[in-house]
PDB file of C-alpha atoms in Angstrom:
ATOM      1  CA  UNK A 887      39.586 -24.662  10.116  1.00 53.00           C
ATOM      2  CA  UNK A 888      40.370 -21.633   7.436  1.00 50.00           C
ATOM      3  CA  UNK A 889      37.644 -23.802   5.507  1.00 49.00           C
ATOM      4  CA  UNK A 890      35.141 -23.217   8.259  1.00 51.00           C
ATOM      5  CA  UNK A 891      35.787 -19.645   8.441  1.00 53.00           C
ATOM      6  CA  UNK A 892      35.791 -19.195   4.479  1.00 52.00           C
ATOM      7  CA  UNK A 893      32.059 -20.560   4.677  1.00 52.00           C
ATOM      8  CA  UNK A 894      31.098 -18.233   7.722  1.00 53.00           C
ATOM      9  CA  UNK A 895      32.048 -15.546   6.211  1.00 54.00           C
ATOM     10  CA  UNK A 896      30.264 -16.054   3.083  1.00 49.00           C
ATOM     11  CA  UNK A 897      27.446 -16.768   4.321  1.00 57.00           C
ATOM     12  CA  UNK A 898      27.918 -13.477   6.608  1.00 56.00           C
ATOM     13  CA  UNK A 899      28.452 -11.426   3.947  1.00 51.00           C
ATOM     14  CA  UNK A 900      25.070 -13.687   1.991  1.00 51.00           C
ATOM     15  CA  UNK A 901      23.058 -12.226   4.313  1.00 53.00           C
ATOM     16  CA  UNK A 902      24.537  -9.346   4.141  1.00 53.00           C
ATOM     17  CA  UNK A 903      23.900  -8.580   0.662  1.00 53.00           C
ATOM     18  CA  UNK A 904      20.611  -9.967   0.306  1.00 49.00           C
ATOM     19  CA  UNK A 905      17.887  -8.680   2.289  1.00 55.00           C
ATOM     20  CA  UNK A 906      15.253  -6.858   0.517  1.00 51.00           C
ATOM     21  CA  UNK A 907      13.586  -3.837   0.362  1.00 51.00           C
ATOM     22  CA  UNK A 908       9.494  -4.395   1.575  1.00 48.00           C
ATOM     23  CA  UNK A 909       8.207  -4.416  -1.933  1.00 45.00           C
ATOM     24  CA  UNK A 910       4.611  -4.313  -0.547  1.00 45.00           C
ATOM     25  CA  UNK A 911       5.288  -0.982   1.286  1.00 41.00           C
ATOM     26  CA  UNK A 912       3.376  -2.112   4.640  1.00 48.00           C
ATOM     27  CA  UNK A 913       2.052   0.679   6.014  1.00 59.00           C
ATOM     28  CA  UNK A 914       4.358   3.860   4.515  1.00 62.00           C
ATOM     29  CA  UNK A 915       3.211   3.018   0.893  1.00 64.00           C
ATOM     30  CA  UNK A 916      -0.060   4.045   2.003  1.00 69.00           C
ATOM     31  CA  UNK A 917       0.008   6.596   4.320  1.00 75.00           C
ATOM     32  CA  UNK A 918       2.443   8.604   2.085  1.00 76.00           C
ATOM     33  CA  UNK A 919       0.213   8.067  -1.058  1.00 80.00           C
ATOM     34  CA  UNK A 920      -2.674   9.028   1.232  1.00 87.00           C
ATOM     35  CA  UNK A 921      -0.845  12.300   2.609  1.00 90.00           C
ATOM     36  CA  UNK A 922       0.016  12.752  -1.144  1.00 90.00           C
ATOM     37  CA  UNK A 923      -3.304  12.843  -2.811  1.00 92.00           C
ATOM     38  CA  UNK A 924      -4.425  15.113   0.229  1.00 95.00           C
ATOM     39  CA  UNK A 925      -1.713  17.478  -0.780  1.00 94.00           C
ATOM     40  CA  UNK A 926      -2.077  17.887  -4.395  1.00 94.00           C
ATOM     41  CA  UNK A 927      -5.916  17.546  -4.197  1.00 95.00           C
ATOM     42  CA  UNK A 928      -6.528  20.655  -1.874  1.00 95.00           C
ATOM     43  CA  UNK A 929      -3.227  22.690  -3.089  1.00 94.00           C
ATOM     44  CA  UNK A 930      -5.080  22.533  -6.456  1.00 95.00           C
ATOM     45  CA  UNK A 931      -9.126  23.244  -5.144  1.00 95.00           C
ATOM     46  CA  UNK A 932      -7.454  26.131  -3.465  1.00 95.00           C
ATOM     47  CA  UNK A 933      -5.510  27.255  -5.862  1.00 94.00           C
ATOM     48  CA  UNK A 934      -8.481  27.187  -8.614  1.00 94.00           C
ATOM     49  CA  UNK A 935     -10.493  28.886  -6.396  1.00 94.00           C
ATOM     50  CA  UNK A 936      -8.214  31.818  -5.690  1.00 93.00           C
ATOM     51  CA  UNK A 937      -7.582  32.021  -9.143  1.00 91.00           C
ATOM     52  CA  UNK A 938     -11.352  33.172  -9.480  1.00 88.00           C
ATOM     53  CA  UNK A 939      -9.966  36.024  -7.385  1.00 81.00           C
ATOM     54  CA  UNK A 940     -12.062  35.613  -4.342  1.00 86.00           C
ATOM     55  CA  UNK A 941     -11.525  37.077  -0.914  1.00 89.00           C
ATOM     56  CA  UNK A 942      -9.037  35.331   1.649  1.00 91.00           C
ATOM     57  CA  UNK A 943     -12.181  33.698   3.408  1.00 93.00           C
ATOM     58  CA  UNK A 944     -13.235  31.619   0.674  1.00 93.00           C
ATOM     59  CA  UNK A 945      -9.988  30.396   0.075  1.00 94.00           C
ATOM     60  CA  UNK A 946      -9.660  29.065   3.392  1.00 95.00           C
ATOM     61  CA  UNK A 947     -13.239  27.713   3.609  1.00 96.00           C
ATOM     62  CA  UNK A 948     -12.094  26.169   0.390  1.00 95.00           C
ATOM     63  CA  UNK A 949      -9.462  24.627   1.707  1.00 96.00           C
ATOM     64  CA  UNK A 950     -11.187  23.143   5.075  1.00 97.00           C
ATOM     65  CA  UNK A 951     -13.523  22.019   2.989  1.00 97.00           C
ATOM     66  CA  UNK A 952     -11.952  20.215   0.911  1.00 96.00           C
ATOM     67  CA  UNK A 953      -9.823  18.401   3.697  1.00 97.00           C
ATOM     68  CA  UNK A 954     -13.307  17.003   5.306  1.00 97.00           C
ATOM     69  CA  UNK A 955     -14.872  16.029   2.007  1.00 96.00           C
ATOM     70  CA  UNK A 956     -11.275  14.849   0.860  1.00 95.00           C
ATOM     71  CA  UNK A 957     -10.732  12.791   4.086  1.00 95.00           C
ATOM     72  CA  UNK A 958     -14.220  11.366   4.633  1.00 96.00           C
ATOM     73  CA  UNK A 959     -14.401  10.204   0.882  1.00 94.00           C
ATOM     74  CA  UNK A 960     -11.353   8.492   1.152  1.00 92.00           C
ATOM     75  CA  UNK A 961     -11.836   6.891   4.294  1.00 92.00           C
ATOM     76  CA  UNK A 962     -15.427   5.888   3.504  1.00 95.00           C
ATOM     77  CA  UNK A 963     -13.812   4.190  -0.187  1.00 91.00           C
ATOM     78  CA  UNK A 964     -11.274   2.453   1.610  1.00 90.00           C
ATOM     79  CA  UNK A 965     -13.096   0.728   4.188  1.00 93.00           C
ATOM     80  CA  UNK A 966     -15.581  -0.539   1.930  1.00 95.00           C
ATOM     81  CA  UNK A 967     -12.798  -1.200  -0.660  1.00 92.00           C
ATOM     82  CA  UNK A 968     -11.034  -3.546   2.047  1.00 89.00           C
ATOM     83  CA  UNK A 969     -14.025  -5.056   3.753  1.00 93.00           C
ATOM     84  CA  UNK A 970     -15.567  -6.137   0.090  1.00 94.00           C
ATOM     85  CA  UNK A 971     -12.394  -7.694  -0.920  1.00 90.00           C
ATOM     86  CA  UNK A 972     -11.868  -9.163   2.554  1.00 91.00           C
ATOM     87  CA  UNK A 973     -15.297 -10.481   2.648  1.00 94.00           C
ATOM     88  CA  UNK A 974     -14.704 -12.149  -0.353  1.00 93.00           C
ATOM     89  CA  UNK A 975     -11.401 -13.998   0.561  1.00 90.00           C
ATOM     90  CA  UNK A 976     -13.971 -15.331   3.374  1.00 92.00           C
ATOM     91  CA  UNK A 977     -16.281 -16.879   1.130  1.00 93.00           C
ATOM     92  CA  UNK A 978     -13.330 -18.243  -1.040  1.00 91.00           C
ATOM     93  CA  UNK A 979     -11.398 -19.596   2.320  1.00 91.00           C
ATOM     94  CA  UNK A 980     -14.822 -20.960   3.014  1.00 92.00           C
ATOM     95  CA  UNK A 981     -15.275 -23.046  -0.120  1.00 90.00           C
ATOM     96  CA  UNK A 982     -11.963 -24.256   0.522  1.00 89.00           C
ATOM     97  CA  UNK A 983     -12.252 -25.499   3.762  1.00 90.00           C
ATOM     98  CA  UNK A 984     -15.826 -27.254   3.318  1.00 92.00           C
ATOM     99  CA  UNK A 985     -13.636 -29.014   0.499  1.00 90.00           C
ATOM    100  CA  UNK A 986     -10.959 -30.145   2.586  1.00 89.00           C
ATOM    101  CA  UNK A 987     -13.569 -31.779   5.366  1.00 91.00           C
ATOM    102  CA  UNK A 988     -15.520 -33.264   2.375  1.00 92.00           C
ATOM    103  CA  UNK A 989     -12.721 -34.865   0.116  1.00 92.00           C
ATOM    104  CA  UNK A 990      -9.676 -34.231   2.005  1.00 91.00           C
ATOM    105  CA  UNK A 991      -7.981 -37.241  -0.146  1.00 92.00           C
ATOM    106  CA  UNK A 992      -8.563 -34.794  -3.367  1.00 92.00           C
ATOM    107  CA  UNK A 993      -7.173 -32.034  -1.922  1.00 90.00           C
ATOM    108  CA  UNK A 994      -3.976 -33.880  -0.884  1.00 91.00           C
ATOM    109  CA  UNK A 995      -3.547 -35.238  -4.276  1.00 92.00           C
ATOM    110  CA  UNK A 996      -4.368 -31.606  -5.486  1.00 90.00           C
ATOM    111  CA  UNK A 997      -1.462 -30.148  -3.015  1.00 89.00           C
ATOM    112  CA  UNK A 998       0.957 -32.927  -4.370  1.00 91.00           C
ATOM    113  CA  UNK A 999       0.157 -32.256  -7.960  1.00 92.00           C
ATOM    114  CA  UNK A1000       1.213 -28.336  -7.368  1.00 89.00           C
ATOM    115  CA  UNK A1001       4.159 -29.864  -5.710  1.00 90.00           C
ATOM    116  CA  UNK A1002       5.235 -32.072  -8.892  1.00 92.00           C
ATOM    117  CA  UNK A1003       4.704 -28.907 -11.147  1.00 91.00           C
ATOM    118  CA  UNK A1004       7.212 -27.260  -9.401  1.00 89.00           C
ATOM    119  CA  UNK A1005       9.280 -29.899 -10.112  1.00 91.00           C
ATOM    120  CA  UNK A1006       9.321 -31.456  -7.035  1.00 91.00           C
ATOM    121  CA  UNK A1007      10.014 -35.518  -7.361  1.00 94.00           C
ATOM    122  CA  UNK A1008       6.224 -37.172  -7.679  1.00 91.00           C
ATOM    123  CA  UNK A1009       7.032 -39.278  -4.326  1.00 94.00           C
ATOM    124  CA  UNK A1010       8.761 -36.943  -2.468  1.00 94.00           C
ATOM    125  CA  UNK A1011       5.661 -34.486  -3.243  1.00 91.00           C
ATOM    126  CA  UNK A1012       2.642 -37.166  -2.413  1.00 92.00           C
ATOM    127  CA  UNK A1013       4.833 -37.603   1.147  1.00 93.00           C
ATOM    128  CA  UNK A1014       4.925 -33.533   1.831  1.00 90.00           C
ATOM    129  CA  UNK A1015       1.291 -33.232   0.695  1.00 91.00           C
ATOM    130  CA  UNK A1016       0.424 -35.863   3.132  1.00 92.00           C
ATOM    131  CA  UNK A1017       2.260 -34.549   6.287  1.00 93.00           C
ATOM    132  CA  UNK A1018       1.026 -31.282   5.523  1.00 88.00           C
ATOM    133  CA  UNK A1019      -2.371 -32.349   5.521  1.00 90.00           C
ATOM    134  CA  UNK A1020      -2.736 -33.798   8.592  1.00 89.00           C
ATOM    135  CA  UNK A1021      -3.450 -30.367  10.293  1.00 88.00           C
ATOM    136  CA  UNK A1022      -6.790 -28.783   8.815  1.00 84.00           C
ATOM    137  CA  UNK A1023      -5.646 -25.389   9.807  1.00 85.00           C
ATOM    138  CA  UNK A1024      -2.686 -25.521   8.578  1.00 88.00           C
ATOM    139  CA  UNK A1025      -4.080 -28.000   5.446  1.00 87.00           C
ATOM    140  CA  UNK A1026      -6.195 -24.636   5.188  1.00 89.00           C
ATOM    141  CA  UNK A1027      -3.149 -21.894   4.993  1.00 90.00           C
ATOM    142  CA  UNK A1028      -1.158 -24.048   2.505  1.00 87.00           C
ATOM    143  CA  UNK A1029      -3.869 -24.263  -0.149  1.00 85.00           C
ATOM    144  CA  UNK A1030      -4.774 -20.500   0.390  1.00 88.00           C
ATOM    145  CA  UNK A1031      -1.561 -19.137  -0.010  1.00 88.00           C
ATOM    146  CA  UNK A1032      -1.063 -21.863  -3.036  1.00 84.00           C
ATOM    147  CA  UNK A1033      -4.098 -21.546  -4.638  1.00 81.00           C
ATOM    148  CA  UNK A1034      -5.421 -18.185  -3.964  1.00 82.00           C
ATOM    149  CA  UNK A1035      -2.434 -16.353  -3.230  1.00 84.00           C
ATOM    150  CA  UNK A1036      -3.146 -15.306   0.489  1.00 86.00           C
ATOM    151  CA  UNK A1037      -2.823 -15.581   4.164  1.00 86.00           C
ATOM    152  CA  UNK A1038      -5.695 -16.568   6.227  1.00 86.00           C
ATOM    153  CA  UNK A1039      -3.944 -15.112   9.290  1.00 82.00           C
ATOM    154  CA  UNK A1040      -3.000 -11.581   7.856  1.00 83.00           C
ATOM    155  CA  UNK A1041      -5.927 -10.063   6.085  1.00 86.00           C
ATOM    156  CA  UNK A1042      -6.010  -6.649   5.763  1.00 85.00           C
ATOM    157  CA  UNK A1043      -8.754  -5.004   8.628  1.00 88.00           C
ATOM    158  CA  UNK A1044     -10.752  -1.993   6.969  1.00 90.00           C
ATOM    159  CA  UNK A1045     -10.867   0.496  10.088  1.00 91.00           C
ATOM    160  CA  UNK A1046      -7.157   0.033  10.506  1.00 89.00           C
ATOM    161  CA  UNK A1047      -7.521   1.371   6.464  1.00 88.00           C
ATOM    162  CA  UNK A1048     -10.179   3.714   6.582  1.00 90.00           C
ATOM    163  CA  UNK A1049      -8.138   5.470   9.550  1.00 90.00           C
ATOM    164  CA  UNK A1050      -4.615   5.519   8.415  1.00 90.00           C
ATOM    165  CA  UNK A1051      -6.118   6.912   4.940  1.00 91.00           C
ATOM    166  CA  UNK A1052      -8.413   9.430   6.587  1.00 94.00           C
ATOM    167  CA  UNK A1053      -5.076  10.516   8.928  1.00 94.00           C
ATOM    168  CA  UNK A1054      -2.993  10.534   5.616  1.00 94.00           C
ATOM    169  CA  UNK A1055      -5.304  12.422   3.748  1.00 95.00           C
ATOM    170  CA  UNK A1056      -6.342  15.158   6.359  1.00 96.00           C
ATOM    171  CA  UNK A1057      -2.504  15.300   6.984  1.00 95.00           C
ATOM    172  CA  UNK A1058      -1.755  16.208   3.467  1.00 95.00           C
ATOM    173  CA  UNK A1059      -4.677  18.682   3.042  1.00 96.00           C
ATOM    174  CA  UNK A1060      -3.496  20.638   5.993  1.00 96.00           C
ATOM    175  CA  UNK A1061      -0.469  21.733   4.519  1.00 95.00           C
ATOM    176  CA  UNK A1062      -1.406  24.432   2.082  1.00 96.00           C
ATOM    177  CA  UNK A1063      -4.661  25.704   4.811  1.00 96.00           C
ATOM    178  CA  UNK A1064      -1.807  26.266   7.481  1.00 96.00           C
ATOM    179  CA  UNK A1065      -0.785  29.105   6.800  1.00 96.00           C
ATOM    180  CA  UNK A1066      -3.806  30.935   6.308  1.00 95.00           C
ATOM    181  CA  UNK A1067      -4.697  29.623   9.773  1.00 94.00           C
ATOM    182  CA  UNK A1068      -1.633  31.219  11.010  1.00 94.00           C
ATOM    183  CA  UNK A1069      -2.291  34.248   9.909  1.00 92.00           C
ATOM    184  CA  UNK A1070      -1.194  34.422   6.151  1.00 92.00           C
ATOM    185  CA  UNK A1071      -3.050  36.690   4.255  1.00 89.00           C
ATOM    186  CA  UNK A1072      -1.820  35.643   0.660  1.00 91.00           C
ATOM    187  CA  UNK A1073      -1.450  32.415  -1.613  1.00 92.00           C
ATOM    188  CA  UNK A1074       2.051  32.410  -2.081  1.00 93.00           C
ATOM    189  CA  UNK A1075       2.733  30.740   1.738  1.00 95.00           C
ATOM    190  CA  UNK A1076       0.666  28.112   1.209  1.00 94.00           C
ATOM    191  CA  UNK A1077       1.743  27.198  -2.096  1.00 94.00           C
ATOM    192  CA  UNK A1078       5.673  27.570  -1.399  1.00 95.00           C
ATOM    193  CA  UNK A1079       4.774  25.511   1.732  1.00 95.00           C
ATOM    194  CA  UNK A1080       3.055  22.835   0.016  1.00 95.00           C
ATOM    195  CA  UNK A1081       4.958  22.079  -2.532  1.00 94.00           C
ATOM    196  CA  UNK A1082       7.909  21.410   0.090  1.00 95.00           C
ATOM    197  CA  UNK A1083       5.517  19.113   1.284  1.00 94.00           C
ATOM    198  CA  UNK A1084       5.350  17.592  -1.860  1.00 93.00           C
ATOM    199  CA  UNK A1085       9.169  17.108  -2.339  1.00 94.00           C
ATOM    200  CA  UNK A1086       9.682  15.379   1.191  1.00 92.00           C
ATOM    201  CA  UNK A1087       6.115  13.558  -0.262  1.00 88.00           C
ATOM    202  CA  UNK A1088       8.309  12.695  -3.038  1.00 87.00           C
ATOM    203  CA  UNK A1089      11.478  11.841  -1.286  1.00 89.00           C
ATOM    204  CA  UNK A1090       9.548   9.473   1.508  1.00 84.00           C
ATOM    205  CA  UNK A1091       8.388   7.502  -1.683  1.00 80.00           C
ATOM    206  CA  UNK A1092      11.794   6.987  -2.270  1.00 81.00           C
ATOM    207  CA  UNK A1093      12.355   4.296   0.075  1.00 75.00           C
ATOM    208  CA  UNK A1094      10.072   1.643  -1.514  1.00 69.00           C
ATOM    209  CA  UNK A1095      11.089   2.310  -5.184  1.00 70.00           C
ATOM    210  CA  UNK A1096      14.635   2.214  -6.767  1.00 71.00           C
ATOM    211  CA  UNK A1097      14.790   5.629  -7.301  1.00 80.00           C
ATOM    212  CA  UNK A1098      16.806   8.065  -5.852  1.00 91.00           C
ATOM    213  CA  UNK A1099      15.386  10.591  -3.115  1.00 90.00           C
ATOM    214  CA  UNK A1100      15.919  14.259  -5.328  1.00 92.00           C
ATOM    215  CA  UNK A1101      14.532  12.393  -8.297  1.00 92.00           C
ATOM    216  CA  UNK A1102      11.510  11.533  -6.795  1.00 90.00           C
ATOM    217  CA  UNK A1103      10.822  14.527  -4.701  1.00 91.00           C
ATOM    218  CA  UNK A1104      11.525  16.013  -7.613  1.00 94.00           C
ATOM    219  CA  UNK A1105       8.896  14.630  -9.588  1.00 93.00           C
ATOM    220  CA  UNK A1106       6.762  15.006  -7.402  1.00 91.00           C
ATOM    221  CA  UNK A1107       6.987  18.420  -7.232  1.00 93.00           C
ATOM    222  CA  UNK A1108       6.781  19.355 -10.884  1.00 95.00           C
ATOM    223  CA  UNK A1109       3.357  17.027 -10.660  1.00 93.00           C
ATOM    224  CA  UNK A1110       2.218  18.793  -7.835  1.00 93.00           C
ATOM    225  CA  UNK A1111       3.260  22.125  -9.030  1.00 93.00           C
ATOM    226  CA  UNK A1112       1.678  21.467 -12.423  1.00 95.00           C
ATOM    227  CA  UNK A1113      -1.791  20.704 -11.028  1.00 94.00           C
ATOM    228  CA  UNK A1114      -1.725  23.639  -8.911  1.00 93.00           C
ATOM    229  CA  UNK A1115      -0.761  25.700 -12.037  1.00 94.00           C
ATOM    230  CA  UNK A1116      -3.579  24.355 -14.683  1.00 95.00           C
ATOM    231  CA  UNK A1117      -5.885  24.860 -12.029  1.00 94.00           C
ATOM    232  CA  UNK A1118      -5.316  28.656 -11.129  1.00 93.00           C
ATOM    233  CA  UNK A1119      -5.368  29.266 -14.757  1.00 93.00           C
ATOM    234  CA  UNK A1120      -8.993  27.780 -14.690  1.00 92.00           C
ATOM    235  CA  UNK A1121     -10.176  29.390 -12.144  1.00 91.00           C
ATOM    236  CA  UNK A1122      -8.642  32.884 -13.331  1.00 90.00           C
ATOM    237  CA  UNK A1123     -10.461  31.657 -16.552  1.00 89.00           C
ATOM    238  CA  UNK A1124     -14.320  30.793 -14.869  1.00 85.00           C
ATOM    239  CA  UNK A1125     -13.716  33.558 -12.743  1.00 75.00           C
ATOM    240  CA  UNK A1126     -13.368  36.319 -15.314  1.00 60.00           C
ATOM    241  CA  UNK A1127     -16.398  34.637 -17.348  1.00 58.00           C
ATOM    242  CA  UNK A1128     -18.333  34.192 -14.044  1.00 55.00           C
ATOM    243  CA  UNK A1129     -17.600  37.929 -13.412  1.00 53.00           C
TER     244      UNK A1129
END
C-alpha cells in the first residue's frame, strides 16, 4: 500500500514539474511583437519628425500616418506571407496523398523505415506502419507531420494573421499619438508614455522566453528609447539643413 502511494505521488509531483512553457508563443508571441514594432516604429517617425522642429500638427499627422501605413503594410505582408506558405503545404500535402493512393505499399514501407531509424525494432515498426496505414486520412497526417514537419488539421489561416497583426500594430502605434489626441501640446507625453509601453512590451515578452520580466522590459526600453533618440537627432540634423 505505502508502495502505491510512493508511485502516486511521484508521478503527482512528475507532472507537476514538467509541463512546459508554449515555446511556439500561440497567439501572444505575435500580437506582442506586432504591438511592439508598432510602438517603436511610430515613437521613432514621430520623434524624427519633431526633431525637424515642426509645428504640433505635423507631428500628429505624422503619427496617424504612420499607424495606417504601419498597420496596412503589415497586415497586407502577413496575409500574403501566410497564404503563400500555406498554399504551398497544399501542394506538398497534395503530392503526398496522390502517393499514398498510387503506391500505398511504398509509403508503408517508407513509414516503417522512419520507424526503424528511430530505433524502433524492424518488426515491431513494419506492424505500426501497417495499422497506421489503414486510414488514408490519418495515413495522410502521419507522413506530414513525419516527413514535412506539419499538421494538416492546424494550418495557420492568413485573415486570422493579417488581423491580429493589423490590431497589434495599430495598437502599438497609438501609444505615443494619444496624447496629442488628448490634448498634449508637447513631445515629452508621448514619449514618457511610450516607452512605458515599451517596458510592459518588454515584460509581456517575458512569458515565452527564460528571462526575467525587469530584464526584458528593460531591454526593451533602452531599444526603444535608443531608436527614438538616433532619430530626433536626425531629424534635428535634416531639419536644420532643410531650413
Amino acid at each position: 500500500m505505502a508502495i502505491i502511494e510512493n508511485e502516486a505521488s511521484l508521478h503527482e509531483a512528475h507532472r507537476d514539474n514538467h509541463t512546459h512553457r508554449d515555446v511556439n508563443g500561440g497567439w501572444l508571441r505575435p500580437a506582442v511583437f506586432g504591438a511592439m514594432d508598432g510602438l517603436v516604429s511610430n515613437l521613432a517617425l514621430m520623434t524624427g519628425v519633431a526633431g525637424g522642429a515642426v509645428g504640433q500638427q505635423t507631428i500628429v499627422l505624422s503619427g496617424l500616418a504612420g499607424l495606417a501605413a504601419g498597420a496596412f503594410s503589415m497586415a497586407a505582408g502577413e496575409y500574403t506571407s501566410v497564404a503563400s506558405q500555406r498554399e504551398l503545404v497544399e501542394a506538398e500535402l497534395d503530392v503526398e496523398r496522390r502517393e499514398l493512393r498510387k503506391h500505398p505499399k511504398d509509403e508503408e514501407a517508407e513509414l516503417a523505415a522512419l520507424y526503424e531509424s528511430r530505433g524502433v525494432e524492424p518488426e515491431l515498426a513494419r506492424e505500426v506502419a501497417r495499422q497506421l496505414s489503414k486510414d488514408p486520412e490519418q495515413a495522410l497526417e502521419i507522413h506530414a507531420r513525419e516527413e514535412l514537419g506539419i499538421d494538416p488539421g492546424d494550418l495557420p489561416s492568413p485573415t486570422v494573421a493579417a488581423v491580429s497583426s493589423f490590431g497589434s500594430f495599430a495598437l502599438g502605434a497609438l501609444l505615443p499619438v494619444l496624447p496629442y489626441l488628448l490634448g498634449a501640446s508637447s513631445l515629452w507625453p508621448a514619449v514618457l508614455l511610450a516607452l512605458l509601453g515599451l517596458f510592459l512590451c518588454g515584460a509581456v515578452v517575458a512569458k515565452v522566453t527564460a528571462r526575467t520580466w525587469w530584464y526584458s522590459g528593460l531591454r526593451q526600453l533602452a531599444l526603444g528609447g535608443a531608436a527614438a533618440g538616433v532619430t530626433y537627432a536626425l531629424g534635428t540634423l535634416f531639419g536644420t539643413a532643410v531650413g
